[in-house]
mmCIF file with all atom_site columns, C-alpha atoms in Angstrom:
data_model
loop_
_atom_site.group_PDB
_atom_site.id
_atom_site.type_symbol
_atom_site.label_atom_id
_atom_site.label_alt_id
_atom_site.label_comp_id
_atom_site.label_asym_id
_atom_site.label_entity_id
_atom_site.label_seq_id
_atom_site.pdbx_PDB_ins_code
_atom_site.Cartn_x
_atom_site.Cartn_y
_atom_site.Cartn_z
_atom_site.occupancy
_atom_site.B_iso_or_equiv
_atom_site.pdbx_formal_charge
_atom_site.auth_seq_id
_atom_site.auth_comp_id
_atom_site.auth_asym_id
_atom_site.auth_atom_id
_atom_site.pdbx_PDB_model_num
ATOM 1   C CA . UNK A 1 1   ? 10.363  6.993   -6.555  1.00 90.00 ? 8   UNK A CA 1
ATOM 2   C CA . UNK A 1 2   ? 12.761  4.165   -6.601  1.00 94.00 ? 9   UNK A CA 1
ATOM 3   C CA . UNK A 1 3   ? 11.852  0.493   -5.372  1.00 94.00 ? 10  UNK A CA 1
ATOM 4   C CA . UNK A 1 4   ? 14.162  -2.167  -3.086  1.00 92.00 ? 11  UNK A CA 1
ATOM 5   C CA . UNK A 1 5   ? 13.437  -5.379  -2.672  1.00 88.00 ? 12  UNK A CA 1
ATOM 6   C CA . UNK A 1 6   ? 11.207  -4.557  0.518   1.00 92.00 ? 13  UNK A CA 1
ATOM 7   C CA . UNK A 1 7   ? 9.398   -1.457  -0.358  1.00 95.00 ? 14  UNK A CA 1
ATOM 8   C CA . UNK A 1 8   ? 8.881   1.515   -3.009  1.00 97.00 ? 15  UNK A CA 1
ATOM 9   C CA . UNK A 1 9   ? 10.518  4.849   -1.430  1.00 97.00 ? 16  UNK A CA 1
ATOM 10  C CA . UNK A 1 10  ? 9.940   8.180   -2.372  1.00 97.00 ? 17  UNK A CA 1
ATOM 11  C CA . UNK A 1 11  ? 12.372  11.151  -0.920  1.00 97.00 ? 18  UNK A CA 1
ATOM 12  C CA . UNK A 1 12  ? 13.070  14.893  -0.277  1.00 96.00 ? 19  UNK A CA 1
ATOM 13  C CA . UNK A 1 13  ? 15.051  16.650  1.919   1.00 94.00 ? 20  UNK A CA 1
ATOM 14  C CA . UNK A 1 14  ? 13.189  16.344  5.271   1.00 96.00 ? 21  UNK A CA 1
ATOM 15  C CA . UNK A 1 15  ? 11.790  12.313  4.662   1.00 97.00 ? 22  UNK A CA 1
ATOM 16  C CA . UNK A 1 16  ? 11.433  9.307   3.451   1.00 97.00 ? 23  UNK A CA 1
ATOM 17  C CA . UNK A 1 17  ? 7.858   7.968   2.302   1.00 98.00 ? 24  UNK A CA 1
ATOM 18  C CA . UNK A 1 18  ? 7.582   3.984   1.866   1.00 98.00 ? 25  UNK A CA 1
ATOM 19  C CA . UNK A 1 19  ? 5.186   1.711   0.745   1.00 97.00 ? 26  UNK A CA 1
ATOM 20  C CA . UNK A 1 20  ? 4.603   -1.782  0.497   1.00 96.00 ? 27  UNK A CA 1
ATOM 21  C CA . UNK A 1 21  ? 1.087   -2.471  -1.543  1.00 95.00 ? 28  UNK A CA 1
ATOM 22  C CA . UNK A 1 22  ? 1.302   -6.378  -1.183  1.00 94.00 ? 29  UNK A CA 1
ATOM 23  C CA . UNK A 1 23  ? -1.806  -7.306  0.214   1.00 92.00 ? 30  UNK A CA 1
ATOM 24  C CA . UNK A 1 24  ? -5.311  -8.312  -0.168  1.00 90.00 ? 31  UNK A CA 1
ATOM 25  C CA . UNK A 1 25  ? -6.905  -5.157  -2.337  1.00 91.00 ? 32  UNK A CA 1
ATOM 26  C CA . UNK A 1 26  ? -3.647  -3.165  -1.655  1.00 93.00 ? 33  UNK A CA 1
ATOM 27  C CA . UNK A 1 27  ? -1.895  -1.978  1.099   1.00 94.00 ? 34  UNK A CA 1
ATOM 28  C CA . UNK A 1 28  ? -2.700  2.055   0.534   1.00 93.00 ? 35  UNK A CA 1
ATOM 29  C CA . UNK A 1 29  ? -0.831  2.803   3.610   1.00 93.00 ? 36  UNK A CA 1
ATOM 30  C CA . UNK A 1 30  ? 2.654   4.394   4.405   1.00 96.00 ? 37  UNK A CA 1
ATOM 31  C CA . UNK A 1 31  ? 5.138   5.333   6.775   1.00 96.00 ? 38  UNK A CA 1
ATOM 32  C CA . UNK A 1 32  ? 6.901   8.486   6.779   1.00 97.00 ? 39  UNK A CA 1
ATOM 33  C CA . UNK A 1 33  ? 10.331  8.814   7.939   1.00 98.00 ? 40  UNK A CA 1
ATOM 34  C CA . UNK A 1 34  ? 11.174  12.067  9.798   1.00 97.00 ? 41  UNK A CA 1
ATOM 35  C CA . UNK A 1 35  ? 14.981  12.936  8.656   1.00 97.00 ? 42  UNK A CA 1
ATOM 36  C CA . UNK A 1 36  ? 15.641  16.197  10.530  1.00 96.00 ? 43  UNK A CA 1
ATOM 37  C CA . UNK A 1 37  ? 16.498  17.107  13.605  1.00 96.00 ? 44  UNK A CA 1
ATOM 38  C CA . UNK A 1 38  ? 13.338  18.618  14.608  1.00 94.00 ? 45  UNK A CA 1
ATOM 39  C CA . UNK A 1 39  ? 9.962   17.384  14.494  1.00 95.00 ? 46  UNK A CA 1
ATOM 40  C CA . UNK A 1 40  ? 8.136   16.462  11.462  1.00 96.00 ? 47  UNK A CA 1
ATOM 41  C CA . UNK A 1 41  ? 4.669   17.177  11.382  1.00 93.00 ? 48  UNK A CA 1
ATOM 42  C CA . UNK A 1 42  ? 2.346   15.111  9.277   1.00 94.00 ? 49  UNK A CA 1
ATOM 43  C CA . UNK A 1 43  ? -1.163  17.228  8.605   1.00 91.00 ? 50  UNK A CA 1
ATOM 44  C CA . UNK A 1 44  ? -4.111  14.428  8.476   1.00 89.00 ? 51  UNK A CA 1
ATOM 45  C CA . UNK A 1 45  ? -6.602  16.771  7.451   1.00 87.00 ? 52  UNK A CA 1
ATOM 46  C CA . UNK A 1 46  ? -5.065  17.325  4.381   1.00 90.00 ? 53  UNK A CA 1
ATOM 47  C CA . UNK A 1 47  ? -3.834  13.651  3.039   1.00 93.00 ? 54  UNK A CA 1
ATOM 48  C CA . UNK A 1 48  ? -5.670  11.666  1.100   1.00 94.00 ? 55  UNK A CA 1
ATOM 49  C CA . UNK A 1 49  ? -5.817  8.359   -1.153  1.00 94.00 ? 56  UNK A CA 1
ATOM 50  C CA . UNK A 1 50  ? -7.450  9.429   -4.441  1.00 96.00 ? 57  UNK A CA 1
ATOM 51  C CA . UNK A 1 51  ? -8.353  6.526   -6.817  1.00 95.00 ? 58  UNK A CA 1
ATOM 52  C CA . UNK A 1 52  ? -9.781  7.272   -10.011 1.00 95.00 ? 59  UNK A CA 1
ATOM 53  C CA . UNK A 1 53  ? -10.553 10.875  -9.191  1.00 95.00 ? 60  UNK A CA 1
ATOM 54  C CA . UNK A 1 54  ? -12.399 9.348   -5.719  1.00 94.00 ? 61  UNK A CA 1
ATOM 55  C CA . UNK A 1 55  ? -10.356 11.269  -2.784  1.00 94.00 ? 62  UNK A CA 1
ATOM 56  C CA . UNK A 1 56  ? -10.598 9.378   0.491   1.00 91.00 ? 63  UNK A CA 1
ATOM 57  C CA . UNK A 1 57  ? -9.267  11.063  4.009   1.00 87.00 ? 64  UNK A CA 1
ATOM 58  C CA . UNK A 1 58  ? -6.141  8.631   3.963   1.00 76.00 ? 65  UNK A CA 1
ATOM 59  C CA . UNK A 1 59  ? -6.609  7.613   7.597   1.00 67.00 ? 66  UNK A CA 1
ATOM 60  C CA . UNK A 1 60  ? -10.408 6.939   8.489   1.00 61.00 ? 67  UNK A CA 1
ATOM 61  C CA . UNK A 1 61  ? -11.276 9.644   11.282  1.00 54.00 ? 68  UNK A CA 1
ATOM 62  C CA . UNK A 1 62  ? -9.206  9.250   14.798  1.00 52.00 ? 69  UNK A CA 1
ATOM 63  C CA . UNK A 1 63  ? -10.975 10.947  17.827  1.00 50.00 ? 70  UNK A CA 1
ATOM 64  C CA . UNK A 1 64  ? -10.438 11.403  21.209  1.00 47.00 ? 71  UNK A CA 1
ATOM 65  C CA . UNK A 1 65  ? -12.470 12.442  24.242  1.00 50.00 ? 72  UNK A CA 1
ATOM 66  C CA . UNK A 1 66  ? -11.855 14.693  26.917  1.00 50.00 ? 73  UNK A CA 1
ATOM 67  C CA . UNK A 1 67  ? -12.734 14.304  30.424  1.00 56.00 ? 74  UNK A CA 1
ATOM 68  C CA . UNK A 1 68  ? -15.882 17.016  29.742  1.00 57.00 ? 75  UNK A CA 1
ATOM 69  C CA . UNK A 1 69  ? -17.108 14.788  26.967  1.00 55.00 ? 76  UNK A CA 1
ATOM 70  C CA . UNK A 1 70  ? -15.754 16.827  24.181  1.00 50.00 ? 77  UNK A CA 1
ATOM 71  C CA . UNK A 1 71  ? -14.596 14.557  21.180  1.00 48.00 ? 78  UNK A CA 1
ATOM 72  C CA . UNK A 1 72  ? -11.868 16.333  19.304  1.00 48.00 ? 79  UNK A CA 1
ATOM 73  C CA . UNK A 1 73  ? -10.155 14.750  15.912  1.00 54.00 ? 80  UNK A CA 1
ATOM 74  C CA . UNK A 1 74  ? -6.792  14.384  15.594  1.00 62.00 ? 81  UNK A CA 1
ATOM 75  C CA . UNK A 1 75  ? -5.175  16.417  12.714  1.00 79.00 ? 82  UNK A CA 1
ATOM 76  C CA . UNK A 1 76  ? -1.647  16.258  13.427  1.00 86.00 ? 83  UNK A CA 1
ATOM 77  C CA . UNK A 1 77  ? 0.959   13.448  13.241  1.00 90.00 ? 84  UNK A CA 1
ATOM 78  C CA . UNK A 1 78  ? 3.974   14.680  15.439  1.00 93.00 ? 85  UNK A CA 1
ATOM 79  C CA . UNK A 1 79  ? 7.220   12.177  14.067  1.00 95.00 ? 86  UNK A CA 1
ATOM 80  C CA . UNK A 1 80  ? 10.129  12.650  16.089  1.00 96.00 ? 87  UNK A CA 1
ATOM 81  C CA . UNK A 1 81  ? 13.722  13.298  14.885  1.00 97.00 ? 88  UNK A CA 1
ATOM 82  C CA . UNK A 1 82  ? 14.729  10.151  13.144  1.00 96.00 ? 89  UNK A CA 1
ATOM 83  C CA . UNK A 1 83  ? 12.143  7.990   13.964  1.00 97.00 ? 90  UNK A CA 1
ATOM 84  C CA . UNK A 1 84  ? 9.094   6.712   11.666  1.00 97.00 ? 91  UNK A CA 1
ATOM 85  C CA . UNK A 1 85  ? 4.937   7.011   11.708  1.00 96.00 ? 92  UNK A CA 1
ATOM 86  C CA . UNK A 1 86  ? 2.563   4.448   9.681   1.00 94.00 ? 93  UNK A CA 1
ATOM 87  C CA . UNK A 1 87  ? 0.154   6.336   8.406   1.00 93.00 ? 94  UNK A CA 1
ATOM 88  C CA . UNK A 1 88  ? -3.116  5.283   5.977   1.00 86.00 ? 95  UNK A CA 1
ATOM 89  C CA . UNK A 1 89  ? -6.141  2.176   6.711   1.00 81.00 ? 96  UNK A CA 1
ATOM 90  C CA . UNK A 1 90  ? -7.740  2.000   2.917   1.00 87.00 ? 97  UNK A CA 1
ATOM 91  C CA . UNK A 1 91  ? -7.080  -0.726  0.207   1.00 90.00 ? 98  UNK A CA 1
ATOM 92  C CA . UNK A 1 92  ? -6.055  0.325   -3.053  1.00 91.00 ? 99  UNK A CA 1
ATOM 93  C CA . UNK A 1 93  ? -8.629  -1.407  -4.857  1.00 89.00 ? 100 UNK A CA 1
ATOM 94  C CA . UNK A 1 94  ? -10.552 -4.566  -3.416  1.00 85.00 ? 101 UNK A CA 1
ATOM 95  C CA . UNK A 1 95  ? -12.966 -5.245  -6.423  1.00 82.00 ? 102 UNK A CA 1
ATOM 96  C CA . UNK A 1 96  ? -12.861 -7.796  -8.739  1.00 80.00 ? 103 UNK A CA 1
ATOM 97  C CA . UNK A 1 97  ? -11.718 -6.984  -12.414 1.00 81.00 ? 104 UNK A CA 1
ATOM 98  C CA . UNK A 1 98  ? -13.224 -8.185  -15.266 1.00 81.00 ? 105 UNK A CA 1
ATOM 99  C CA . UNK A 1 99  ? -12.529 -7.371  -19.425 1.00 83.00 ? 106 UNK A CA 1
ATOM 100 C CA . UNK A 1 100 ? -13.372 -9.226  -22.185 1.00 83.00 ? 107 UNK A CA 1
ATOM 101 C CA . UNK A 1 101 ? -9.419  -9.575  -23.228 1.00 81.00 ? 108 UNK A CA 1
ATOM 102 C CA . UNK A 1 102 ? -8.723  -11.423 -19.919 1.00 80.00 ? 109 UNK A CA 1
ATOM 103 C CA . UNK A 1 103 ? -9.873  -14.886 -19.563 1.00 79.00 ? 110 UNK A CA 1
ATOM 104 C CA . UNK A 1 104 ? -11.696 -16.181 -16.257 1.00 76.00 ? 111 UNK A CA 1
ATOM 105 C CA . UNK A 1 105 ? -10.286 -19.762 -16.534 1.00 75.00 ? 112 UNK A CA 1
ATOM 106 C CA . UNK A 1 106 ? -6.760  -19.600 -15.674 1.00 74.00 ? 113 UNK A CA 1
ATOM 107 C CA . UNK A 1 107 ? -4.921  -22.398 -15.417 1.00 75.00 ? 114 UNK A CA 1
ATOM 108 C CA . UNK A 1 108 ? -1.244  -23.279 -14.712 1.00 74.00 ? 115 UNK A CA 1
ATOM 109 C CA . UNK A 1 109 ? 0.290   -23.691 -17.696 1.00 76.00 ? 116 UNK A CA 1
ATOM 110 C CA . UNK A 1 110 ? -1.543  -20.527 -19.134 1.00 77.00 ? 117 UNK A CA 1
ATOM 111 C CA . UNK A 1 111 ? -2.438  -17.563 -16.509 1.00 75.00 ? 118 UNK A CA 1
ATOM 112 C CA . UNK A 1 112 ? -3.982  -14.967 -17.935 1.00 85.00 ? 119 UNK A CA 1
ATOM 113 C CA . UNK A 1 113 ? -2.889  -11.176 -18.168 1.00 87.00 ? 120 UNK A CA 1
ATOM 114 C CA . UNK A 1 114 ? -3.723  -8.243  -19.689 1.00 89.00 ? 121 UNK A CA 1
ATOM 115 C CA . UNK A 1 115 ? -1.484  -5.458  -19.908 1.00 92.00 ? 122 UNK A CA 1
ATOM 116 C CA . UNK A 1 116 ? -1.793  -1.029  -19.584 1.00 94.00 ? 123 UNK A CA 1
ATOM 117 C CA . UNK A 1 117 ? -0.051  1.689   -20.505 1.00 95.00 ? 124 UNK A CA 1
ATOM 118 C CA . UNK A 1 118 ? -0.662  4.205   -17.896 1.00 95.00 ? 125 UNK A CA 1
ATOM 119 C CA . UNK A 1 119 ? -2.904  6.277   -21.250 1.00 96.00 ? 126 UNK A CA 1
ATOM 120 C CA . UNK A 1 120 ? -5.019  3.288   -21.187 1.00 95.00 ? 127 UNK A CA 1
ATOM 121 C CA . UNK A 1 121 ? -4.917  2.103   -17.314 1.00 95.00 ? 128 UNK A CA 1
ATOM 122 C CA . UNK A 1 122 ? -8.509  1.429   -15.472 1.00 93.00 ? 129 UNK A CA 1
ATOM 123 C CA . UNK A 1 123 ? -7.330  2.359   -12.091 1.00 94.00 ? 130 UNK A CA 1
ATOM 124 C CA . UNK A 1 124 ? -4.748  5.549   -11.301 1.00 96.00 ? 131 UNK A CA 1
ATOM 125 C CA . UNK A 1 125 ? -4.396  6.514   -7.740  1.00 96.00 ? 132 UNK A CA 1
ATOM 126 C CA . UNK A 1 126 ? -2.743  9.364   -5.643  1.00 96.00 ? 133 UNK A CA 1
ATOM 127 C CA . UNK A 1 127 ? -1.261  9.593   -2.348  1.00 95.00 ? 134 UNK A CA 1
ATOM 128 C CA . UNK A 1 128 ? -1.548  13.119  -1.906  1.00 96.00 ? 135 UNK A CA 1
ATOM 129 C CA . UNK A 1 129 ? 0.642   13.749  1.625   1.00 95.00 ? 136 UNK A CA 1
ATOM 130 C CA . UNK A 1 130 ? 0.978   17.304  3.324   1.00 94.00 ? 137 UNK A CA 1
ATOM 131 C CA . UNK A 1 131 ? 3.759   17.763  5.891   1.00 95.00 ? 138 UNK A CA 1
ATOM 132 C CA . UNK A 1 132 ? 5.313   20.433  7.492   1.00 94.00 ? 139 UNK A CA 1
ATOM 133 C CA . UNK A 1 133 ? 8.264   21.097  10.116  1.00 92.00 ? 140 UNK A CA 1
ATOM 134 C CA . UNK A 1 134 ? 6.156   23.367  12.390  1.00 84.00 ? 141 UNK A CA 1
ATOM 135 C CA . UNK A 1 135 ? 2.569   23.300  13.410  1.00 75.00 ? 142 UNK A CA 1
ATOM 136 C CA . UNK A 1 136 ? 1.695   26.297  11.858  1.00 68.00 ? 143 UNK A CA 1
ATOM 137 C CA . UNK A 1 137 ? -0.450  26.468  8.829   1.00 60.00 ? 144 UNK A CA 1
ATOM 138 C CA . UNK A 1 138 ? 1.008   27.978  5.415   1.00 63.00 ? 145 UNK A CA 1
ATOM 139 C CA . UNK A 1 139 ? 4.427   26.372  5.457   1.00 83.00 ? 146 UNK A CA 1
ATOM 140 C CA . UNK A 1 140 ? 2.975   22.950  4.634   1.00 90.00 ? 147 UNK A CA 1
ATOM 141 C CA . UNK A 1 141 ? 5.101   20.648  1.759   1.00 94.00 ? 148 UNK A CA 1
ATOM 142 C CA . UNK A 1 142 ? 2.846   18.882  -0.748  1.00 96.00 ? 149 UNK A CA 1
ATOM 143 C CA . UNK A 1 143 ? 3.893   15.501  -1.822  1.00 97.00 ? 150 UNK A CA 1
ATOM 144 C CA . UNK A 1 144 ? 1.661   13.807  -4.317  1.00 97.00 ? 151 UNK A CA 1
ATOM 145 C CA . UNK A 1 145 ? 2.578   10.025  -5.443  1.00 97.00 ? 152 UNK A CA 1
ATOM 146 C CA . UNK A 1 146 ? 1.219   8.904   -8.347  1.00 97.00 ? 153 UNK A CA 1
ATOM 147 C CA . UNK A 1 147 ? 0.744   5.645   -9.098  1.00 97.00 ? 154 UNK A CA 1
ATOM 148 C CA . UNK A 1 148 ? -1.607  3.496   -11.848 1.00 96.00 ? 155 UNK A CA 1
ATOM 149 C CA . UNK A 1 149 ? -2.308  -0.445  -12.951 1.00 94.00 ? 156 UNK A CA 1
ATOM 150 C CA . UNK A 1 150 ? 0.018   -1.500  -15.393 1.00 94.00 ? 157 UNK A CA 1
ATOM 151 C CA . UNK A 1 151 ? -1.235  -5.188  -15.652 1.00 92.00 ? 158 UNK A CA 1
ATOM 152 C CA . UNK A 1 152 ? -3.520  -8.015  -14.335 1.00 89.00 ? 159 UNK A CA 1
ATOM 153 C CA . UNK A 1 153 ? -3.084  -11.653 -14.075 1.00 87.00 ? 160 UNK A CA 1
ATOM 154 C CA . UNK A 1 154 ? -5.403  -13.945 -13.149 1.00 86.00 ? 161 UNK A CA 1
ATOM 155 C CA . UNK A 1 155 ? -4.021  -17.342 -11.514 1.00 83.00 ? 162 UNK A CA 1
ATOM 156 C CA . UNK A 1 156 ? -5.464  -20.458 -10.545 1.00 82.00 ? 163 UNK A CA 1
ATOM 157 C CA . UNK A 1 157 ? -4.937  -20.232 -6.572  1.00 81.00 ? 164 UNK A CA 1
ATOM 158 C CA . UNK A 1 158 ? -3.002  -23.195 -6.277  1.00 80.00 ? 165 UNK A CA 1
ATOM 159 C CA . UNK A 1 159 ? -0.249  -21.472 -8.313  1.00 81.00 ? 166 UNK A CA 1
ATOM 160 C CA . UNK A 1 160 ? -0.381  -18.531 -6.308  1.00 81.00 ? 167 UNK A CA 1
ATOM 161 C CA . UNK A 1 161 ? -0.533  -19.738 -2.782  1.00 81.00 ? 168 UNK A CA 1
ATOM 162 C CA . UNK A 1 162 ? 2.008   -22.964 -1.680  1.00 79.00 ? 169 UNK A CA 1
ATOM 163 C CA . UNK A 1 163 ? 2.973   -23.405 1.624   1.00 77.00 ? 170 UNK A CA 1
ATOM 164 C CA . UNK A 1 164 ? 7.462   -23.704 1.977   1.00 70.00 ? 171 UNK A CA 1
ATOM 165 C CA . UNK A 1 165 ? 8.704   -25.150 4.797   1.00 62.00 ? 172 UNK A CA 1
ATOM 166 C CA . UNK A 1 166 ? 11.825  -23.439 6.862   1.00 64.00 ? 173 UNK A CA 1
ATOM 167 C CA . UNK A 1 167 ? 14.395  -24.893 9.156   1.00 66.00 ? 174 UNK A CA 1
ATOM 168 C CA . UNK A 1 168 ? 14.055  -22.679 12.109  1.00 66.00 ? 175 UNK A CA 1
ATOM 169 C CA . UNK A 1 169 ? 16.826  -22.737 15.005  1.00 69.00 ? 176 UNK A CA 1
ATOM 170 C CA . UNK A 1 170 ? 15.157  -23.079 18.718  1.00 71.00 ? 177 UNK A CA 1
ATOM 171 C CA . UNK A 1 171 ? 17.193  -23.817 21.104  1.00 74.00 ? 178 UNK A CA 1
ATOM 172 C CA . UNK A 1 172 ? 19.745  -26.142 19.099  1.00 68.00 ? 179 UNK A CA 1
ATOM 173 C CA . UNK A 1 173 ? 16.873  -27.880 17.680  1.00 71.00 ? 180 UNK A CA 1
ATOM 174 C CA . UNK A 1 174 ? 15.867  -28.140 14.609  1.00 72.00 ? 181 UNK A CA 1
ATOM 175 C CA . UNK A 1 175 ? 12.209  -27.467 13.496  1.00 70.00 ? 182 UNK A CA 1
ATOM 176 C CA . UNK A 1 176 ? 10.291  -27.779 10.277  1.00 72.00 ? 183 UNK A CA 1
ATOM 177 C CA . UNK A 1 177 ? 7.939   -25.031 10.244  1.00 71.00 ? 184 UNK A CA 1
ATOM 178 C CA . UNK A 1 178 ? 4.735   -24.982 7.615   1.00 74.00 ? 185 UNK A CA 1
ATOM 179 C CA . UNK A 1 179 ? 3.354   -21.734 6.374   1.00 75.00 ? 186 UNK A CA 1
ATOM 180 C CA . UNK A 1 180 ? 1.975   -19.787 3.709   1.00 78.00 ? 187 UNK A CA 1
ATOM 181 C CA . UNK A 1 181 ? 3.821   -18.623 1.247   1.00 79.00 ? 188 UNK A CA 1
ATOM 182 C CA . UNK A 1 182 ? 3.449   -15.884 -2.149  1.00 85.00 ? 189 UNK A CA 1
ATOM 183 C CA . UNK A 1 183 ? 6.032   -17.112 -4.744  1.00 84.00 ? 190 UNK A CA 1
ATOM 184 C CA . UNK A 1 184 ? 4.714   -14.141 -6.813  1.00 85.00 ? 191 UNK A CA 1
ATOM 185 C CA . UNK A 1 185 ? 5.024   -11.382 -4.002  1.00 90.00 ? 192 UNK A CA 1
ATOM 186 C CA . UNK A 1 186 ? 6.728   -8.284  -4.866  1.00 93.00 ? 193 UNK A CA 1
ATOM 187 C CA . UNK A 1 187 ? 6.226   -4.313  -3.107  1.00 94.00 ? 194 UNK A CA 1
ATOM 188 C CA . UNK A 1 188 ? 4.443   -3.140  -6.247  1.00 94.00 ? 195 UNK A CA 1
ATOM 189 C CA . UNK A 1 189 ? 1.717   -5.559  -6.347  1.00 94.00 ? 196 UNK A CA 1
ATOM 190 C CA . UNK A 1 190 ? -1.765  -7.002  -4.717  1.00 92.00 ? 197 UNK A CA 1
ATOM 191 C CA . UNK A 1 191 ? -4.038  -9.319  -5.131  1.00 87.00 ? 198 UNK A CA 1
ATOM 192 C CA . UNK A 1 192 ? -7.523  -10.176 -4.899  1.00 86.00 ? 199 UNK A CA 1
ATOM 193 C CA . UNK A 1 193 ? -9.151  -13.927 -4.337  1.00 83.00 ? 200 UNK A CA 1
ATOM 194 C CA . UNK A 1 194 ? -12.706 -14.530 -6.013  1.00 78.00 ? 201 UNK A CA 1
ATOM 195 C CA . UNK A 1 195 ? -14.115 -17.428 -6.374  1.00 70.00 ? 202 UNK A CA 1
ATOM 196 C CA . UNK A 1 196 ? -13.004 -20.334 -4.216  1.00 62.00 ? 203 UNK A CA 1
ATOM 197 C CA . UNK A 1 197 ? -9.988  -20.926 -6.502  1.00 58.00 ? 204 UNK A CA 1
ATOM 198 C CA . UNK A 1 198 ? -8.893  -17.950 -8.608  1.00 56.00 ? 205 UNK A CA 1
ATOM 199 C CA . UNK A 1 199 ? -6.592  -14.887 -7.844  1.00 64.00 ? 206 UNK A CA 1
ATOM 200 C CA . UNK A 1 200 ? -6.248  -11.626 -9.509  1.00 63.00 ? 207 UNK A CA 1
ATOM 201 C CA . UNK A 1 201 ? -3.869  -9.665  -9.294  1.00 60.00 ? 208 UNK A CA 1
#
């Protein structure tokens, strides 16, 4: 798995996986890239997000109804030749966080962190993905990526949240536009708010 500045990519011969977790409890989803010239076929029924030994369907049920009224679930995600499917709706891990070794009173001279190896890491989670290139059972690929916690840091939210203002081009004129904006943002990281002040992530 190698990261970029927009994303974490894993690869094999037949596609790309990518992932971006920044978000509010982590962005568990992913899109697979389909880099034959055939189609790629993603089997639902057998991906899953596993956190902490807790394995979750990776996309929450899809069904469909018939014009008899029969509700069938969707198993298979067909990716054309070249082209890209987002797959996955769960957070990574929307809790709050709490140890004794990391304080609850952050402020912005001193934010607080504590730091894991992935021995001693609270929170390890899986992507387990199963593809294949036809969509026949027993020639399925396995792709599991592993992932774990290597730190918290717990911000005051004022440090963590500012709003930046861009010049933006419309029209020949020039516009000051006022939005949010994550100083700290980065592919392998999310965040949670508690309190009415504090971030950690």
């Amino acid at each position: 798995m190698r990261q970029t500045a927009d994303k974490l990519v894993y690869e094999d011969a037949n596609c790309f996986i990518e992932y971006d977790f920044w978000a509010q409890g982590g962005n568990a989803a992913f899109t697979v890239t389909n880099k034959t010239d055939k189609d790629l076929f993603v089997h639902k029924n057998r991906c899953f997000l596993v956190v902490n030994g807790h394995a979750k369907d990776c996309d929450k049920t899809s069904e469909y109804v018939l014009s008899n009224g029969t509700a069938l679930t969707e198993q298979l995600v067909v990716i054309p030749p070249g082209s890209y499917k987002l797959i996955g709706e769960y957070s990574i891990f929307d809790q709050v966080f709490t140890s004794c070794d990391l304080s609850d009173k952050p402020t912005r001279r001193r934010p607080a962190k504590i730091v894991f190896t992935e021995e001693t890491s609270p929170i390890h989670f899986t992507n387990v993905i199963t593809y294949s290139l036809n969509e026949d059972e027993g020639a399925e690929t396995r792709v599991y990526n592993d992932f774990y916690i290597s730190d918290f840091s717990n911000y005051p939210k004022s440090q963590f949240i500012s709003t930046r203002s861009e010049t933006t081009d419309c029209s020949g004129a020039t516009k000051i536009v006022y939005q949010p904006y994550y100083p700290l943002r980065a592919v392998n990281k999310f965040w949670n708010i508690y309190g009415q002040q504090k971030v950690l992530f």
